[in-house]
Amino acid sequence: MSSRITMRALLQTSLNGPQGLRLITGAPVPNPGPNEVLIRVTAAGVNFVDISQARGTFAGGPQPPYLAGIEGAGEVTAVGEGVADLEPGTHVIGTSIKGGAFAEYIVVPAAAALPVPTGWGDEQALGLAVNWPTALAALKPLGGVTAGQTVLIHAAAGGTGQAAVKMAKHYGATVIATASPGKHEVVRALGADHVIDSRGTDIAADVLRLTDGAGADLVLESVGGAALDASLAATKRVTGRVVVYGLAGGEAAITNWELVYKHQIHVTGLNIGILTQAAPQLFGEVMGQLSELLAAGVLGPGQPTTYALTEGPKALTELEARTTVGKLALLP
Ligand SMILES: NC(=O)c1ccc[n+]([C@@H]2O[C@H](COP(=O)([O-])OP(=O)(O)OC[C@H]3O[C@@H](n4cnc5c(N)ncnc54)[C@H](OP(=O)(O)O)[C@@H]3O)[C@@H](O)[C@H]2O)c1
């Protein structure tokens, strides 16, 4: 058990986005309840969901004031009643949608704490619990990617997108990636076959040109807004799939008229938290496949861009402004 009573943490004080995030020094160190563990956080993962929560667009999200951050890696320092398979001293990466990772300590359900892979530092495991399973679920069980197919991956230079590019290439797909100018070389170095400017005017036309007019077999759609219509138009008729798992660019509608007369394609929604709860067996299969990808070296230790905990508002501002590349971490 930690002997500390209070800790430093980032408190989201409003729904005005990153500027509502404040450092506090007297937050109580939480106690693990039954089936929970207390983690001394050495690195917290920044996710786009932190922006969605801070802007109030995350369905059922926390109301301010709340301790922000859903992903924390570090050392287990205490376990609650009923926890048998984790003990103090174990290094884990844990998630809690209730927040509290942007802090020196966080409590997470024991079931949501994964051991940090042997030989990896805590911060190198960030992504393992949220971004990578999301990318894999979108590609494989939901997206059904197979060798020789073409996959369009939006936000390919981001935390989730980079993992998706590596995995799609491993599965033998041709990858068309989108990213802001300035990030294209990063995405090419990951193995993407074609990179399109995500701020360009006609992504659908570019994809159709690159696929001889056929369209992509699978689209990983995390942008929404105007990009959603481009994604639908860039998808192969009848057999093509679009897995929608994010709306960084805002909400967009799809109508039944469009599905009948304009976009005869498959559209699937993905929320990794709901997948974990509603389809635990499928989630277990995804995590099993992820372990195989780690063992095969397809996904190696991450190299997040690090910020001090005090720089949390800056990190989130940059993520929202689309100026970041890859995974971001806050170091308490
Ligand atoms: N459903 C789930 O369970 C789940 C789980 C994990 C992540 N996600 C979603 O996956 C996406 C990526 O998450 P991440 O944490 O890995 O973030 P990220 O990709 O590292 O950062 C977001 C990226 O999205 C792109 N983007 C396009 N339009 C944008 C806009 N209007 N505002 C901000 N960004 C925009 C930007 O890339 P370019 O500037 O290079 O285009 C930006 O760098 C997010 O939409 C997130 O909500 C969903």
Coordinates of C-alpha atoms and ligand atoms in Angstrom, one line a residue:
M1 CA 0.0 0.0 0.0
S2 CA 1.3 3.5 -0.8
S3 CA 2.2 5.5 2.3
R4 CA 1.3 8.7 0.3
I5 CA -2.0 10.3 1.1
T6 CA -2.1 13.0 -1.6
M7 CA -0.7 13.2 -5.1
R8 CA -0.4 15.5 -8.1
A9 CA -3.0 15.0 -10.8
L10 CA -4.6 16.8 -13.7
L11 CA -8.2 17.8 -13.0
Q12 CA -10.6 18.6 -15.9
T13 CA -12.5 21.6 -14.6
S14 CA -14.8 22.4 -17.6
L15 CA -15.9 21.1 -20.9
N16 CA -13.8 23.7 -22.7
G17 CA -11.2 21.2 -23.9
P18 CA -7.6 21.1 -22.9
Q19 CA -7.6 24.6 -21.5
G20 CA -9.9 23.3 -18.8
L21 CA -7.2 21.0 -17.5
R22 CA -5.5 22.1 -14.2
L23 CA -2.7 20.6 -12.2
I24 CA -3.7 20.0 -8.6
T25 CA -1.3 18.8 -5.8
G26 CA -3.6 17.6 -3.1
A27 CA -5.7 14.9 -4.8
P28 CA -6.3 11.9 -2.6
V29 CA -4.4 8.8 -3.5
P30 CA -7.2 6.3 -4.3
N31 CA -7.6 3.0 -2.6
P32 CA -8.3 -0.2 -4.5
G33 CA -11.7 -1.7 -3.9
P34 CA -12.5 -5.4 -4.5
N35 CA -11.1 -6.7 -7.7
E36 CA -9.1 -3.5 -8.3
V37 CA -5.4 -2.7 -8.2
L38 CA -3.5 0.6 -7.3
I39 CA -0.9 1.5 -9.9
R40 CA 2.0 4.0 -9.2
V41 CA 1.9 5.6 -12.7
T42 CA 5.2 6.1 -14.4
A43 CA 3.7 7.0 -17.8
A44 CA 0.1 7.9 -18.8
G45 CA -1.1 7.4 -22.3
V46 CA -2.8 10.3 -24.1
N47 CA -5.7 9.3 -26.3
F48 CA -8.1 11.1 -28.5
V49 CA -10.8 10.1 -26.1
D50 CA -9.3 12.5 -23.6
I51 CA -10.2 15.3 -26.0
S52 CA -13.7 13.9 -26.5
Q53 CA -14.2 13.8 -22.7
A54 CA -12.8 17.3 -22.3
R55 CA -15.2 18.6 -24.9
G56 CA -18.2 16.7 -23.6
T57 CA -18.7 14.8 -26.9
F58 CA -17.9 11.4 -25.3
A59 CA -21.3 9.6 -24.8
G60 CA -21.9 9.2 -21.0
G61 CA -18.5 10.7 -20.3
P62 CA -17.4 12.1 -16.9
Q63 CA -18.7 15.5 -15.8
P64 CA -16.2 18.1 -14.6
P65 CA -14.5 18.3 -12.2
Y66 CA -12.9 14.9 -12.9
L67 CA -9.4 13.5 -12.9
A68 CA -8.5 13.0 -16.5
G69 CA -6.7 10.2 -18.4
I70 CA -7.8 6.6 -19.1
E71 CA -4.5 4.8 -19.6
G72 CA -1.7 4.4 -17.1
A73 CA 1.4 2.2 -17.0
G74 CA 3.4 1.6 -13.9
E75 CA 4.0 -0.6 -10.8
V76 CA 1.2 -2.2 -8.9
T77 CA 1.6 -1.0 -5.3
A78 CA -1.6 -2.5 -3.7
V79 CA -4.3 -4.9 -4.6
G80 CA -7.9 -5.1 -3.5
E81 CA -9.8 -8.0 -2.1
G82 CA -10.2 -10.9 -4.5
V83 CA -7.3 -10.1 -6.7
A84 CA -5.3 -13.3 -7.1
D85 CA -3.3 -12.9 -10.3
L86 CA -1.5 -9.6 -9.8
E87 CA 0.8 -8.7 -6.9
P88 CA 2.6 -5.6 -5.8
G89 CA 5.8 -5.0 -7.8
T90 CA 4.3 -6.2 -11.1
H91 CA 4.5 -3.7 -13.9
V92 CA 1.2 -3.3 -15.8
I93 CA -0.6 -1.1 -18.2
G94 CA -4.1 -0.4 -16.9
T95 CA -7.2 1.4 -18.3
S96 CA -10.1 3.0 -16.6
I97 CA -12.7 4.8 -18.6
K98 CA -13.6 6.6 -15.3
G99 CA -10.3 8.4 -15.6
G100 CA -7.6 9.3 -13.2
A101 CA -4.5 8.2 -15.2
F102 CA -3.0 11.7 -15.4
A103 CA -1.9 11.4 -11.9
E104 CA 0.8 9.8 -9.7
Y105 CA -1.5 6.9 -8.8
I106 CA -4.6 5.3 -10.4
V107 CA -7.0 2.5 -9.4
V108 CA -8.1 0.2 -12.3
P109 CA -10.1 -3.0 -12.4
A110 CA -7.6 -5.9 -12.1
A111 CA -9.2 -7.3 -15.3
A112 CA -8.2 -4.2 -17.1
A113 CA -4.5 -4.4 -16.1
L114 CA -2.1 -6.2 -18.5
P115 CA 1.4 -7.1 -17.6
V116 CA 4.0 -4.9 -19.4
P117 CA 5.8 -7.2 -21.8
T118 CA 9.1 -8.6 -20.5
G119 CA 12.0 -6.4 -21.3
W120 CA 9.8 -3.3 -22.1
G121 CA 9.7 -0.1 -20.1
D122 CA 6.4 1.0 -18.8
E123 CA 6.0 3.9 -21.3
Q124 CA 6.9 1.5 -24.2
A125 CA 3.7 -0.5 -23.4
L126 CA 1.4 2.5 -23.9
G127 CA -1.0 1.7 -26.8
L128 CA -1.1 -2.0 -25.9
A129 CA -4.4 -1.6 -24.0
V130 CA -6.4 0.8 -26.2
N131 CA -4.9 1.8 -29.6
W132 CA -3.5 -1.5 -30.7
P133 CA -6.6 -3.7 -29.9
T134 CA -8.8 -1.1 -31.5
A135 CA -6.7 -1.2 -34.7
L136 CA -6.6 -5.0 -34.7
A137 CA -10.4 -5.4 -34.0
A138 CA -11.1 -3.0 -36.9
L139 CA -8.8 -4.9 -39.3
K140 CA -9.5 -8.5 -38.4
P141 CA -12.7 -9.7 -36.7
L142 CA -14.8 -6.7 -37.8
G143 CA -13.0 -5.6 -41.0
G144 CA -12.1 -9.1 -42.3
V145 CA -8.9 -8.1 -44.0
T146 CA -7.2 -10.7 -46.0
A147 CA -4.0 -10.8 -48.1
G148 CA -4.2 -8.9 -51.3
Q149 CA -7.0 -6.6 -50.2
T150 CA -6.6 -2.8 -50.1
V151 CA -7.1 -1.0 -46.9
L152 CA -7.6 2.7 -46.5
I153 CA -6.3 3.9 -43.1
H154 CA -7.1 7.4 -41.9
A155 CA -5.0 9.2 -39.3
A156 CA -2.3 6.7 -40.2
A157 CA 0.5 8.7 -38.4
G158 CA -1.4 8.6 -35.1
G159 CA -1.2 6.3 -32.1
T160 CA -3.9 4.0 -33.4
G161 CA -3.2 4.5 -37.1
Q162 CA 0.5 3.6 -36.9
A163 CA -0.3 0.2 -35.4
A164 CA -3.0 -0.3 -38.0
V165 CA -0.6 0.3 -40.9
K166 CA 1.9 -2.2 -39.4
M167 CA -0.7 -4.9 -38.8
A168 CA -2.4 -4.4 -42.2
K169 CA 1.0 -4.8 -44.0
H170 CA 1.7 -7.9 -41.9
Y171 CA -1.6 -9.4 -43.1
G172 CA -0.6 -8.8 -46.7
A173 CA -2.8 -5.9 -47.5
T174 CA -2.0 -2.9 -49.8
V175 CA -2.3 0.1 -47.5
I176 CA -3.5 3.5 -48.6
A177 CA -2.9 5.9 -45.7
T178 CA -4.0 9.4 -45.0
A179 CA -2.0 11.9 -42.9
S180 CA -1.4 15.6 -42.8
P181 CA 1.5 16.9 -44.9
G182 CA 4.7 16.6 -42.8
K183 CA 3.8 13.2 -41.5
H184 CA 3.9 11.3 -44.8
E185 CA 7.5 10.0 -44.5
V186 CA 6.7 8.5 -41.1
V187 CA 3.8 6.6 -42.6
R188 CA 5.8 5.4 -45.6
A189 CA 8.5 4.1 -43.3
L190 CA 5.9 2.0 -41.6
G191 CA 5.2 0.3 -44.9
A192 CA 2.2 2.1 -46.3
D193 CA 2.1 1.7 -50.1
H194 CA 0.4 5.1 -50.8
V195 CA 0.0 8.2 -48.7
I196 CA -2.7 10.7 -49.3
D197 CA -2.9 14.2 -47.9
S198 CA -5.7 14.1 -45.2
R199 CA -6.3 17.8 -45.7
G200 CA -6.6 17.3 -49.5
T201 CA -9.9 18.0 -51.3
D202 CA -10.7 14.7 -52.9
I203 CA -9.6 11.7 -50.9
A204 CA -12.2 9.5 -52.6
A205 CA -11.0 10.3 -56.1
D206 CA -7.4 9.6 -55.0
V207 CA -8.4 6.1 -53.6
L208 CA -10.4 5.3 -56.7
R209 CA -7.5 6.2 -58.9
L210 CA -5.1 4.1 -56.9
T211 CA -7.5 1.1 -57.1
D212 CA -8.3 1.3 -60.8
G213 CA -11.8 2.6 -60.0
A214 CA -12.7 -0.4 -57.7
G215 CA -12.4 1.3 -54.3
A216 CA -10.9 0.0 -51.1
D217 CA -11.9 -3.4 -49.6
L218 CA -11.8 -2.0 -46.1
V219 CA -11.7 1.5 -44.7
L220 CA -10.6 2.3 -41.1
E221 CA -12.7 5.4 -40.5
S222 CA -11.7 7.4 -37.4
V223 CA -12.2 11.0 -38.8
G224 CA -15.9 11.5 -39.6
G225 CA -17.0 14.9 -40.6
A226 CA -16.6 15.4 -44.4
A227 CA -14.1 12.5 -44.5
L228 CA -16.9 10.0 -43.8
D229 CA -18.6 10.7 -47.1
A230 CA -15.2 10.4 -48.8
S231 CA -14.7 7.0 -47.0
L232 CA -18.0 5.7 -48.2
A233 CA -17.4 6.8 -51.8
A234 CA -13.9 5.2 -51.7
T235 CA -15.2 1.8 -50.6
K236 CA -15.7 -1.1 -53.0
R237 CA -19.3 -1.6 -54.0
V238 CA -21.2 -4.7 -52.5
T239 CA -18.2 -6.3 -50.7
G240 CA -16.4 -3.3 -49.2
R241 CA -16.4 -2.6 -45.5
V242 CA -16.1 0.6 -43.5
V243 CA -15.3 0.2 -39.8
V244 CA -16.2 3.5 -38.0
Y245 CA -14.4 3.9 -34.7
G246 CA -13.8 7.6 -34.3
L247 CA -15.1 11.1 -35.1
A248 CA -12.1 13.4 -34.6
G249 CA -13.5 15.7 -37.4
G250 CA -17.1 15.7 -36.1
E251 CA -20.4 13.9 -36.5
A252 CA -21.7 12.9 -39.9
A253 CA -24.8 11.1 -41.0
I254 CA -25.4 8.1 -43.3
T255 CA -29.0 7.6 -44.5
N256 CA -30.9 4.5 -45.6
W257 CA -31.4 6.2 -49.0
E258 CA -27.6 6.4 -49.4
L259 CA -27.1 2.8 -48.4
V260 CA -29.6 1.7 -51.0
Y261 CA -28.9 4.1 -53.9
K262 CA -25.4 5.5 -53.4
H263 CA -23.1 3.5 -51.1
Q264 CA -23.9 -0.2 -51.3
I265 CA -21.3 -1.2 -48.7
H266 CA -21.0 -2.6 -45.2
V267 CA -20.8 -0.1 -42.3
T268 CA -19.8 -1.3 -38.8
G269 CA -19.4 0.6 -35.6
L270 CA -16.6 -0.2 -33.2
N271 CA -16.1 0.9 -29.6
I272 CA -13.4 -1.1 -27.9
G273 CA -14.9 -0.6 -24.4
I274 CA -18.3 -1.9 -25.5
L275 CA -16.6 -4.8 -27.4
T276 CA -14.8 -5.8 -24.2
Q277 CA -18.0 -5.8 -22.2
A278 CA -20.5 -7.2 -24.8
A279 CA -18.2 -9.6 -26.6
P280 CA -15.6 -10.7 -24.1
Q281 CA -14.7 -13.8 -26.0
L282 CA -14.1 -11.8 -29.2
F283 CA -12.0 -9.4 -27.1
G284 CA -10.0 -12.3 -25.7
E285 CA -9.4 -13.5 -29.3
V286 CA -8.2 -10.0 -30.3
M287 CA -5.8 -9.9 -27.3
G288 CA -4.5 -13.4 -28.2
Q289 CA -3.8 -12.3 -31.7
L290 CA -2.1 -9.2 -30.4
S291 CA 0.2 -11.4 -28.3
E292 CA 1.1 -13.3 -31.4
L293 CA 1.9 -10.1 -33.2
L294 CA 4.1 -9.0 -30.3
A295 CA 5.9 -12.4 -30.3
A296 CA 6.4 -12.1 -34.1
G297 CA 7.8 -8.6 -33.7
V298 CA 5.1 -7.0 -35.8
L299 CA 4.5 -4.6 -32.9
G300 CA 7.5 -3.8 -30.8
P301 CA 8.1 -1.5 -27.8
G302 CA 6.5 1.9 -28.5
Q303 CA 8.4 5.1 -28.5
P304 CA 5.9 7.7 -27.3
T305 CA 6.6 11.4 -27.4
T306 CA 6.8 12.3 -23.7
Y307 CA 5.6 15.4 -21.8
A308 CA 5.8 16.2 -18.1
L309 CA 2.5 15.9 -16.3
T310 CA 2.4 19.7 -16.0
E311 CA 2.5 19.9 -19.8
G312 CA -0.7 17.8 -20.1
P313 CA -2.8 20.7 -21.5
K314 CA -0.1 21.3 -24.1
A315 CA 0.0 17.7 -25.2
L316 CA -3.8 17.6 -25.5
T317 CA -3.8 20.9 -27.4
E318 CA -1.3 19.6 -29.9
L319 CA -3.3 16.3 -30.3
E320 CA -6.4 18.2 -31.0
A321 CA -4.6 20.6 -33.4
R322 CA -3.4 17.5 -35.5
T323 CA 0.3 18.4 -35.0
T324 CA 1.3 15.2 -33.2
V325 CA 2.8 12.0 -34.6
G326 CA 2.4 8.6 -32.9
K327 CA 1.6 8.0 -29.2
L328 CA 1.9 10.7 -26.6
A329 CA 2.7 10.1 -22.9
L330 CA 2.6 12.2 -19.8
L331 CA 5.3 11.4 -17.1
P332 CA 4.1 12.2 -13.6
Ligands
LIG1 N1 -13.8 3.5 -30.8 C1 -12.7 3.2 -30.0 O1 -12.8 2.3 -29.2 C2 -11.5 3.9 -30.2 C3 -10.3 3.5 -29.5 C4 -9.1 4.2 -29.8 C5 -9.1 5.3 -30.7 N2 -10.3 5.6 -31.3 C6 -10.3 6.8 -32.2 O2 -9.3 6.6 -33.1 C7 -8.8 7.9 -33.5 C8 -7.4 8.0 -33.3 O3 -7.1 8.1 -31.9 P1 -5.7 8.3 -31.3 O4 -5.8 8.4 -29.9 O5 -4.8 7.3 -31.9 O6 -5.3 9.7 -31.9 P2 -4.3 10.1 -33.1 O7 -4.6 9.3 -34.3 O8 -2.9 10.0 -32.6 O9 -4.6 11.6 -33.4 C9 -5.7 12.0 -34.1 C10 -5.4 12.2 -35.6 O10 -6.6 12.3 -36.3 C11 -6.4 13.0 -37.5 N3 -7.5 14.0 -37.7 C12 -8.2 14.1 -38.8 N4 -9.1 15.1 -38.6 C13 -9.0 15.6 -37.4 C14 -9.6 16.6 -36.7 N5 -10.6 17.4 -37.2 N6 -9.2 16.9 -35.4 C15 -8.2 16.2 -34.9 N7 -7.6 15.2 -35.5 C16 -8.0 14.9 -36.8 C17 -5.1 13.8 -37.3 O11 -4.2 13.2 -38.2 P3 -3.8 13.9 -39.6 O12 -3.7 15.4 -39.2 O13 -2.4 13.3 -39.9 O14 -4.9 13.6 -40.5 C18 -4.7 13.5 -35.9 O15 -3.3 13.5 -35.7 C19 -9.7 8.9 -32.8 O16 -10.8 9.3 -33.6 C20 -10.2 8.1 -31.6 O17 -11.3 8.6 -31.1 C21 -11.4 5.0 -31.1

